[in-house]
Coordinates of C-alpha atoms and ligand atoms in Angstrom, one line a residue:
M14 CA -6.5 -30.1 -20.7
T15 CA -6.2 -26.5 -19.7
E16 CA -9.5 -26.7 -17.9
D17 CA -9.5 -26.3 -14.2
L18 CA -12.5 -28.4 -13.4
N19 CA -12.7 -27.1 -9.9
Q20 CA -13.2 -23.6 -11.0
P21 CA -16.5 -22.1 -10.0
V22 CA -18.8 -20.9 -12.8
P23 CA -19.8 -17.4 -11.8
L24 CA -22.3 -15.5 -13.9
D25 CA -19.7 -13.0 -14.8
A26 CA -17.1 -15.5 -15.8
S27 CA -16.1 -13.5 -18.9
D28 CA -15.3 -10.4 -16.8
Q29 CA -13.2 -12.5 -14.4
A30 CA -11.2 -13.7 -17.4
G31 CA -10.7 -10.0 -18.3
E32 CA -12.3 -10.5 -21.7
N33 CA -15.5 -9.3 -23.3
Q34 CA -15.5 -5.9 -21.8
A35 CA -18.9 -5.1 -23.1
S36 CA -20.6 -7.9 -21.2
T37 CA -23.0 -8.0 -18.4
K38 CA -22.9 -4.5 -17.2
K39 CA -26.2 -4.7 -15.5
N40 CA -25.3 -8.0 -13.8
Q41 CA -22.2 -6.5 -12.3
E42 CA -24.5 -4.2 -10.2
T43 CA -25.9 -7.2 -8.4
P44 CA -22.9 -9.6 -8.4
G45 CA -23.6 -13.2 -7.5
R46 CA -27.2 -12.9 -6.3
A47 CA -28.4 -15.5 -8.7
L48 CA -27.7 -19.1 -7.8
F49 CA -28.4 -20.3 -11.3
G50 CA -25.2 -20.3 -13.2
L51 CA -23.1 -21.4 -10.3
D52 CA -21.9 -25.0 -10.4
A53 CA -22.1 -27.4 -7.4
K54 CA -18.6 -26.5 -6.3
A55 CA -19.4 -22.8 -6.3
L56 CA -22.7 -23.4 -4.5
A57 CA -20.9 -25.5 -1.9
A58 CA -18.4 -22.6 -1.3
R59 CA -21.4 -20.2 -0.7
M60 CA -22.9 -22.7 1.7
V61 CA -19.7 -23.0 3.6
E62 CA -19.4 -19.2 3.8
M63 CA -22.9 -19.2 5.3
G64 CA -21.8 -21.7 8.0
E65 CA -23.6 -24.6 6.3
P66 CA -22.0 -28.0 5.4
A67 CA -20.6 -28.1 1.9
W68 CA -22.9 -30.9 0.7
R69 CA -25.8 -28.4 0.8
G70 CA -24.2 -27.1 -2.4
R71 CA -24.9 -30.4 -4.2
Q72 CA -28.5 -30.3 -2.8
L73 CA -29.0 -26.8 -4.2
A74 CA -27.5 -27.8 -7.5
E75 CA -29.9 -30.7 -7.8
A76 CA -32.8 -28.5 -6.9
I77 CA -32.2 -25.9 -9.5
Y78 CA -30.6 -27.9 -12.3
R79 CA -32.3 -31.3 -12.0
H80 CA -35.6 -30.6 -10.4
G81 CA -36.4 -27.3 -12.0
F82 CA -37.1 -25.2 -8.8
T83 CA -37.2 -21.6 -9.6
K84 CA -38.0 -20.3 -6.1
I85 CA -35.8 -20.7 -3.0
S86 CA -38.9 -20.9 -0.8
E87 CA -40.0 -24.1 -2.6
I88 CA -36.7 -26.0 -2.2
T89 CA -38.0 -28.1 0.7
T90 CA -34.8 -30.3 0.9
L91 CA -33.3 -27.2 2.6
A92 CA -34.3 -26.3 6.1
K93 CA -36.7 -23.4 6.3
S94 CA -34.2 -21.4 8.3
L95 CA -31.6 -21.8 5.5
R96 CA -34.2 -20.8 2.9
H97 CA -34.9 -17.7 4.8
K98 CA -31.2 -16.9 5.3
L99 CA -30.6 -17.2 1.6
T100 CA -33.5 -14.9 0.7
D101 CA -32.6 -12.4 3.4
E102 CA -29.1 -12.2 2.0
G103 CA -30.6 -11.3 -1.4
W104 CA -30.2 -14.7 -3.2
E105 CA -32.7 -15.9 -5.7
V106 CA -32.7 -18.9 -8.1
G107 CA -32.5 -16.4 -10.9
R108 CA -33.2 -18.8 -13.8
P109 CA -33.9 -16.9 -17.0
E110 CA -37.7 -16.9 -17.7
I111 CA -39.7 -17.6 -20.8
V112 CA -41.7 -14.4 -21.2
Q113 CA -43.3 -15.0 -24.5
T114 CA -44.0 -18.1 -26.7
F115 CA -44.8 -18.2 -30.4
Q116 CA -46.2 -21.5 -31.8
S117 CA -45.7 -22.6 -35.4
E118 CA -48.1 -24.7 -37.3
D119 CA -45.3 -27.4 -37.6
G120 CA -45.0 -27.7 -33.8
T121 CA -41.9 -25.5 -33.5
E122 CA -41.9 -23.0 -30.6
R123 CA -40.0 -19.8 -30.4
Y124 CA -39.5 -18.3 -27.0
L125 CA -38.3 -14.9 -25.8
I126 CA -36.3 -15.6 -22.7
Q127 CA -35.4 -12.8 -20.3
G128 CA -32.2 -12.4 -18.3
G129 CA -31.5 -10.3 -15.3
D130 CA -31.3 -6.9 -17.0
G131 CA -34.6 -7.4 -18.9
L132 CA -33.0 -8.0 -22.3
T133 CA -34.4 -11.0 -24.1
V134 CA -32.9 -13.6 -26.4
E135 CA -34.6 -16.2 -28.5
T136 CA -34.6 -20.0 -28.1
V137 CA -36.3 -22.5 -30.4
W138 CA -37.8 -25.9 -29.7
M139 CA -38.2 -28.2 -32.6
P140 CA -40.1 -31.3 -31.6
E141 CA -38.9 -33.4 -34.5
G142 CA -35.4 -32.1 -34.8
D143 CA -34.1 -29.8 -37.4
D144 CA -32.6 -32.4 -39.6
E145 CA -33.3 -35.9 -41.0
E146 CA -30.2 -37.2 -39.3
T147 CA -29.7 -34.9 -36.3
G148 CA -29.1 -37.9 -34.0
D149 CA -25.7 -39.4 -33.4
E150 CA -25.0 -41.9 -36.1
S151 CA -23.2 -44.1 -33.6
E152 CA -26.2 -44.5 -31.3
P153 CA -28.6 -47.3 -31.8
E154 CA -32.3 -46.5 -32.3
T155 CA -34.5 -47.5 -29.4
T156 CA -38.0 -48.7 -29.8
D157 CA -39.0 -48.0 -26.3
E158 CA -42.0 -45.6 -26.6
A159 CA -41.1 -43.5 -23.5
T160 CA -37.6 -43.0 -24.7
R161 CA -38.7 -42.1 -28.2
R162 CA -41.0 -39.3 -27.0
H163 CA -38.4 -36.5 -27.3
Q164 CA -35.8 -38.5 -29.2
R165 CA -35.6 -36.2 -32.1
A166 CA -36.4 -32.9 -30.4
T167 CA -33.8 -30.2 -30.9
L168 CA -33.3 -27.1 -28.9
C169 CA -31.6 -24.1 -30.6
V170 CA -29.8 -21.9 -28.0
S171 CA -28.5 -18.3 -28.2
S172 CA -25.1 -17.3 -27.0
Q173 CA -25.3 -13.5 -27.3
V174 CA -27.9 -10.8 -27.5
G175 CA -27.7 -9.8 -31.1
C176 CA -24.6 -10.6 -33.2
A177 CA -21.5 -8.7 -34.4
M178 CA -20.7 -10.9 -37.4
N179 CA -22.9 -9.0 -40.0
C180 CA -23.5 -12.0 -42.3
Q181 CA -25.4 -10.4 -45.2
F182 CA -28.2 -13.0 -45.4
C183 CA -29.0 -13.2 -41.6
L184 CA -31.7 -11.2 -39.8
T185 CA -30.0 -11.4 -36.4
A186 CA -27.2 -9.4 -37.9
K187 CA -29.5 -6.4 -38.3
L188 CA -29.7 -6.1 -34.5
G189 CA -26.0 -5.6 -34.2
F190 CA -24.2 -6.8 -31.1
Q191 CA -25.8 -6.0 -27.8
R192 CA -24.1 -8.1 -25.1
D193 CA -22.7 -11.5 -24.2
L194 CA -24.9 -13.9 -22.4
T195 CA -23.6 -15.2 -19.1
A196 CA -23.1 -19.0 -18.5
G197 CA -26.3 -19.0 -16.4
E198 CA -28.3 -17.3 -19.2
I199 CA -27.1 -19.8 -21.8
A200 CA -27.7 -22.9 -19.7
G201 CA -30.9 -21.3 -18.4
Q202 CA -32.5 -21.3 -21.8
V203 CA -32.1 -25.0 -22.0
V204 CA -33.3 -25.8 -18.5
A205 CA -36.3 -23.5 -18.8
V206 CA -37.4 -25.1 -22.1
L207 CA -36.8 -28.7 -21.0
D208 CA -38.9 -27.9 -17.9
R209 CA -41.7 -26.5 -20.0
H210 CA -41.8 -29.8 -22.1
G211 CA -41.5 -32.1 -19.1
V212 CA -38.3 -33.6 -20.5
E213 CA -36.6 -36.1 -18.2
V214 CA -32.9 -35.9 -18.8
G215 CA -31.5 -39.4 -18.9
R216 CA -34.7 -40.9 -20.3
D217 CA -35.6 -38.4 -23.1
R218 CA -32.9 -37.6 -25.5
V219 CA -32.8 -34.1 -26.7
N220 CA -30.2 -32.5 -29.1
L221 CA -28.9 -29.0 -28.4
V222 CA -27.6 -26.8 -31.1
F223 CA -25.8 -23.6 -30.2
M224 CA -27.0 -21.9 -33.4
G225 CA -29.3 -19.3 -32.1
M226 CA -28.5 -15.6 -31.8
G227 CA -24.9 -14.7 -31.6
E228 CA -21.4 -16.1 -32.2
P229 CA -20.6 -18.7 -29.4
F230 CA -16.9 -18.5 -30.0
L231 CA -16.9 -14.7 -29.4
N232 CA -18.3 -15.5 -26.0
Y233 CA -16.1 -18.5 -25.5
D234 CA -15.7 -18.6 -21.7
N235 CA -19.3 -18.2 -20.9
F236 CA -20.3 -20.6 -23.7
M237 CA -18.0 -23.3 -22.4
A238 CA -19.0 -22.7 -18.8
A239 CA -22.6 -23.2 -19.9
V240 CA -21.7 -26.5 -21.6
R241 CA -20.0 -27.7 -18.4
L242 CA -23.0 -26.8 -16.3
L243 CA -25.3 -28.6 -18.8
V244 CA -23.0 -31.7 -18.7
R245 CA -22.2 -31.9 -15.1
E246 CA -25.2 -30.4 -13.3
V247 CA -28.0 -31.0 -15.8
G248 CA -26.7 -34.3 -17.0
L249 CA -26.8 -33.8 -20.8
S250 CA -24.3 -35.4 -23.1
P251 CA -21.9 -33.2 -25.1
Q252 CA -22.2 -35.7 -27.9
R253 CA -25.8 -34.5 -28.4
M254 CA -24.7 -30.9 -28.5
T255 CA -23.4 -29.0 -31.6
V256 CA -21.8 -25.6 -31.6
S257 CA -21.8 -23.7 -34.8
T258 CA -19.3 -21.0 -35.5
S259 CA -18.9 -18.6 -38.4
G260 CA -15.2 -19.4 -38.3
I261 CA -13.5 -17.6 -35.3
V262 CA -10.1 -19.2 -35.5
P263 CA -8.8 -18.5 -32.0
G264 CA -12.1 -19.9 -30.7
I265 CA -11.7 -23.1 -32.7
E266 CA -8.2 -23.5 -31.5
R267 CA -9.3 -23.2 -27.9
F268 CA -12.1 -25.6 -28.6
A269 CA -9.6 -28.2 -29.9
Q270 CA -8.0 -28.2 -26.4
E271 CA -11.2 -29.0 -24.5
L272 CA -11.6 -32.4 -22.9
A273 CA -13.8 -34.7 -24.9
E274 CA -16.2 -35.1 -21.9
F275 CA -17.1 -31.4 -22.2
R276 CA -16.7 -30.9 -25.9
P277 CA -19.8 -30.6 -28.1
R278 CA -19.7 -31.5 -31.8
L279 CA -18.5 -28.8 -34.1
A280 CA -20.2 -27.1 -37.1
I281 CA -18.7 -24.5 -39.4
S282 CA -20.9 -22.1 -41.3
L283 CA -19.2 -22.3 -44.7
N284 CA -22.0 -20.8 -46.8
A285 CA -19.8 -20.1 -49.9
P286 CA -17.6 -22.1 -52.2
N287 CA -14.6 -19.7 -52.2
D288 CA -13.1 -16.8 -50.4
A289 CA -14.2 -14.2 -52.9
L290 CA -17.8 -14.9 -52.4
R291 CA -17.5 -15.6 -48.7
D292 CA -15.7 -12.3 -48.2
D293 CA -18.9 -10.6 -49.5
L294 CA -21.4 -12.8 -47.6
M295 CA -19.6 -13.1 -44.3
P296 CA -17.2 -10.2 -43.5
I297 CA -15.4 -12.4 -40.9
N298 CA -13.9 -14.3 -43.8
R299 CA -11.6 -11.2 -44.5
K300 CA -10.0 -11.8 -41.1
W301 CA -10.0 -15.6 -41.2
P302 CA -10.3 -17.0 -44.7
I303 CA -11.5 -20.6 -45.4
A304 CA -8.0 -22.1 -45.3
A305 CA -7.3 -20.6 -41.8
V306 CA -10.6 -22.0 -40.5
V307 CA -9.9 -25.5 -42.0
D308 CA -6.4 -25.5 -40.4
A309 CA -7.8 -24.7 -37.0
V310 CA -10.6 -27.4 -37.4
R311 CA -7.9 -30.0 -38.2
R312 CA -6.7 -29.7 -34.6
V313 CA -10.0 -31.0 -33.2
Q314 CA -9.6 -34.7 -32.3
L315 CA -12.8 -36.3 -33.5
R316 CA -14.4 -39.1 -31.6
P317 CA -15.1 -42.4 -33.4
H318 CA -17.8 -41.8 -36.1
E319 CA -17.8 -38.1 -35.4
R320 CA -17.8 -35.7 -38.4
I321 CA -17.3 -32.0 -38.7
T322 CA -20.5 -30.4 -40.0
F323 CA -20.3 -27.7 -42.7
E324 CA -23.4 -25.6 -42.9
Y325 CA -24.2 -24.1 -46.3
V326 CA -27.0 -21.6 -46.8
L327 CA -28.4 -21.8 -50.3
L328 CA -29.1 -18.4 -51.7
G329 CA -31.0 -18.5 -55.0
G330 CA -28.7 -17.6 -57.9
V331 CA -25.8 -16.7 -55.6
T332 CA -24.5 -19.8 -53.9
D333 CA -26.8 -22.6 -55.3
R334 CA -25.3 -23.4 -58.7
I335 CA -23.9 -26.8 -59.7
E336 CA -20.5 -25.1 -60.2
D337 CA -20.7 -23.9 -56.5
A338 CA -21.5 -27.5 -55.4
K339 CA -18.5 -28.8 -57.3
Q340 CA -16.3 -26.2 -55.8
V341 CA -17.5 -27.0 -52.3
A342 CA -16.9 -30.7 -52.9
R343 CA -13.4 -30.1 -54.1
L344 CA -12.7 -27.8 -51.2
L345 CA -14.0 -30.3 -48.6
R346 CA -12.3 -33.3 -50.1
K347 CA -9.0 -31.5 -50.1
T348 CA -9.2 -30.9 -46.4
G349 CA -9.0 -34.7 -45.8
L350 CA -11.3 -34.2 -42.8
S351 CA -14.3 -36.4 -41.9
V352 CA -17.1 -34.1 -42.9
K353 CA -20.8 -33.8 -43.7
V354 CA -22.7 -30.9 -45.2
N355 CA -26.0 -29.6 -43.9
L356 CA -27.7 -27.6 -46.6
I357 CA -30.0 -24.9 -45.4
T358 CA -32.5 -23.3 -47.7
W359 CA -32.2 -19.5 -47.1
N360 CA -34.9 -18.2 -44.8
P361 CA -36.1 -14.8 -45.9
G362 CA -36.3 -11.7 -43.6
P363 CA -37.5 -8.1 -44.1
G364 CA -34.8 -5.9 -45.7
I365 CA -32.6 -8.8 -46.9
G366 CA -32.3 -8.9 -50.6
Y367 CA -31.7 -12.5 -51.5
S368 CA -34.1 -15.0 -53.0
L369 CA -35.1 -18.5 -52.3
P370 CA -33.3 -21.3 -54.2
Q371 CA -35.5 -23.4 -56.5
P372 CA -36.3 -26.9 -55.0
E373 CA -34.6 -28.5 -58.0
A374 CA -31.4 -26.5 -57.4
V375 CA -31.4 -27.6 -53.8
E376 CA -31.7 -31.3 -54.8
A377 CA -29.1 -30.9 -57.6
F378 CA -26.7 -29.3 -55.2
R379 CA -27.1 -32.1 -52.7
Q380 CA -26.7 -34.8 -55.3
T381 CA -23.6 -33.2 -56.7
L382 CA -22.0 -33.4 -53.2
V383 CA -23.2 -36.9 -52.7
D384 CA -21.8 -37.9 -56.1
A385 CA -18.5 -36.5 -54.9
E386 CA -18.8 -38.7 -51.8
I387 CA -19.5 -35.9 -49.4
P388 CA -22.5 -36.8 -47.2
A389 CA -25.0 -34.0 -47.6
Y390 CA -28.4 -33.4 -46.0
V391 CA -31.0 -30.8 -46.6
R392 CA -32.1 -29.3 -43.3
K393 CA -35.9 -28.8 -43.2
S394 CA -36.8 -25.3 -42.4
R395 CA -38.8 -25.2 -39.2
G396 CA -41.1 -22.5 -37.8
R397 CA -40.6 -20.0 -40.7
D398 CA -44.2 -18.8 -40.0
I399 CA -43.1 -17.6 -36.6
Y400 CA -39.7 -16.3 -37.5
A401 CA -38.1 -19.2 -35.7
A402 CA -36.0 -20.6 -38.6
C403 CA -32.2 -20.2 -39.0
G404 CA -31.2 -16.6 -39.5
Q405 CA -34.6 -15.3 -38.5
L406 CA -34.1 -14.7 -34.8
K407 CA -34.3 -11.0 -34.1
R408 CA -36.0 -10.6 -30.7
T409 CA -39.1 -9.7 -32.6
V410 CA -42.6 -9.7 -31.2
E411 CA -44.2 -8.9 -34.6
G412 CA -43.6 -12.5 -35.7
Ligands
SAH27 N1 -22.9 -17.5 -35.4 C1 -23.0 -18.9 -35.5 C2 -24.3 -19.5 -35.1 C3 -25.6 -18.8 -35.5 S1 -26.1 -18.9 -37.2 C4 -22.6 -19.3 -36.9 O1 -22.5 -18.4 -37.8 O2 -22.5 -20.4 -37.2 C5 -26.7 -20.6 -37.4 C6 -26.7 -21.0 -38.9 O3 -27.8 -20.3 -39.6 C7 -25.5 -20.6 -39.6 O4 -25.0 -21.7 -40.3 C8 -25.9 -19.5 -40.6 O5 -25.1 -19.5 -41.7 C9 -27.4 -19.9 -40.8 N2 -28.2 -18.8 -41.3 C10 -28.1 -17.5 -41.0 N3 -29.0 -16.8 -41.6 C11 -29.8 -17.6 -42.3 C12 -30.9 -17.5 -43.1 N4 -31.5 -16.3 -43.3 N5 -31.4 -18.6 -43.7 C13 -30.9 -19.8 -43.5 N6 -29.8 -20.0 -42.7 C14 -29.3 -18.9 -42.1

């Protein structure tokens, strides 16, 4: 409701909003030279500035967001003279590039994707999804082979370089916070990977999860600008996108105000059955404890059949006991929200002193939740061998 849909989506959106002071220093040195990250409206405005008709902006948007062009010289829908003019004025498509690929034995791929200043983030492609029920429960299954091809693929997208949250079990935390990604850099990860896999938006259905490096709700403006680009310009559905937050209350409150047509599904990283333990595992809980997060989540108006996902990392002997499961069940039932729980077996990383939960503990935890009428699923760990699994993204090349 507070969205101005006509607002252009500049690469340095966060700076314009006067927030996120640390962001995109490098990009400010070459303001606006990348076309990628600008929406059709903003592209039209540039075209008009150059003495071209406004509809050229729509053409450009289609070329870079729908047809995957990465070089202005190749966009033959534009007159050669216009292509030259753009290049002469220093414009480039500027889509982030996949600079390295790691392939897991389970089909998962992890990419290092590079932005304008040479910093890389990680993006993960999971051909069979990351979950037995990733898909939208309300959507019917189709048997059409062509449609099925990428039906269950899931793309895990980063929102920041590094992360400031310092969750004790997560490897990305070890990097610390480096900078926010721009809207173009967030959406660019998606377009680059869809392109690599020949995904046809509209035919193939792919799930996006904003669960890579970083805390999306601490880079709110750029994150939402990226979602709008992905919905409007790329043609993806927000109902097949999920954003996960560690519990940034002001971010959740803003999210609750978003129009449904641009609002992904919401996941909360709960990870502990009570505030005492959550304070230790996730320092952000000392600022916004569980009750404050739940109160903010209540403001989100869910679509029919939509549930709020609570993610819960099972740390052996720390968060995986039956008593913990009972406490989680009580806590979630008390909220009165429509919820489901995704259980994530902890993925190890160097220098992190936790242990894996026993498989029986994982199953007993899940069953305890289900017995309490809380739908609970165990997320399969994907790409652990290439450090692509949850909490393992660290801009590593050592793999
Ligand atoms: N900052 C956001 C999104 C990134 S983390 C958030 O906190 O939600 C994505 C998910 O991975 C979170 O639910 C987090 O709790 C989980 N995670 C982090 N480290 C993990 C690890 N080592 N093993 C398993 N899951 C992990």
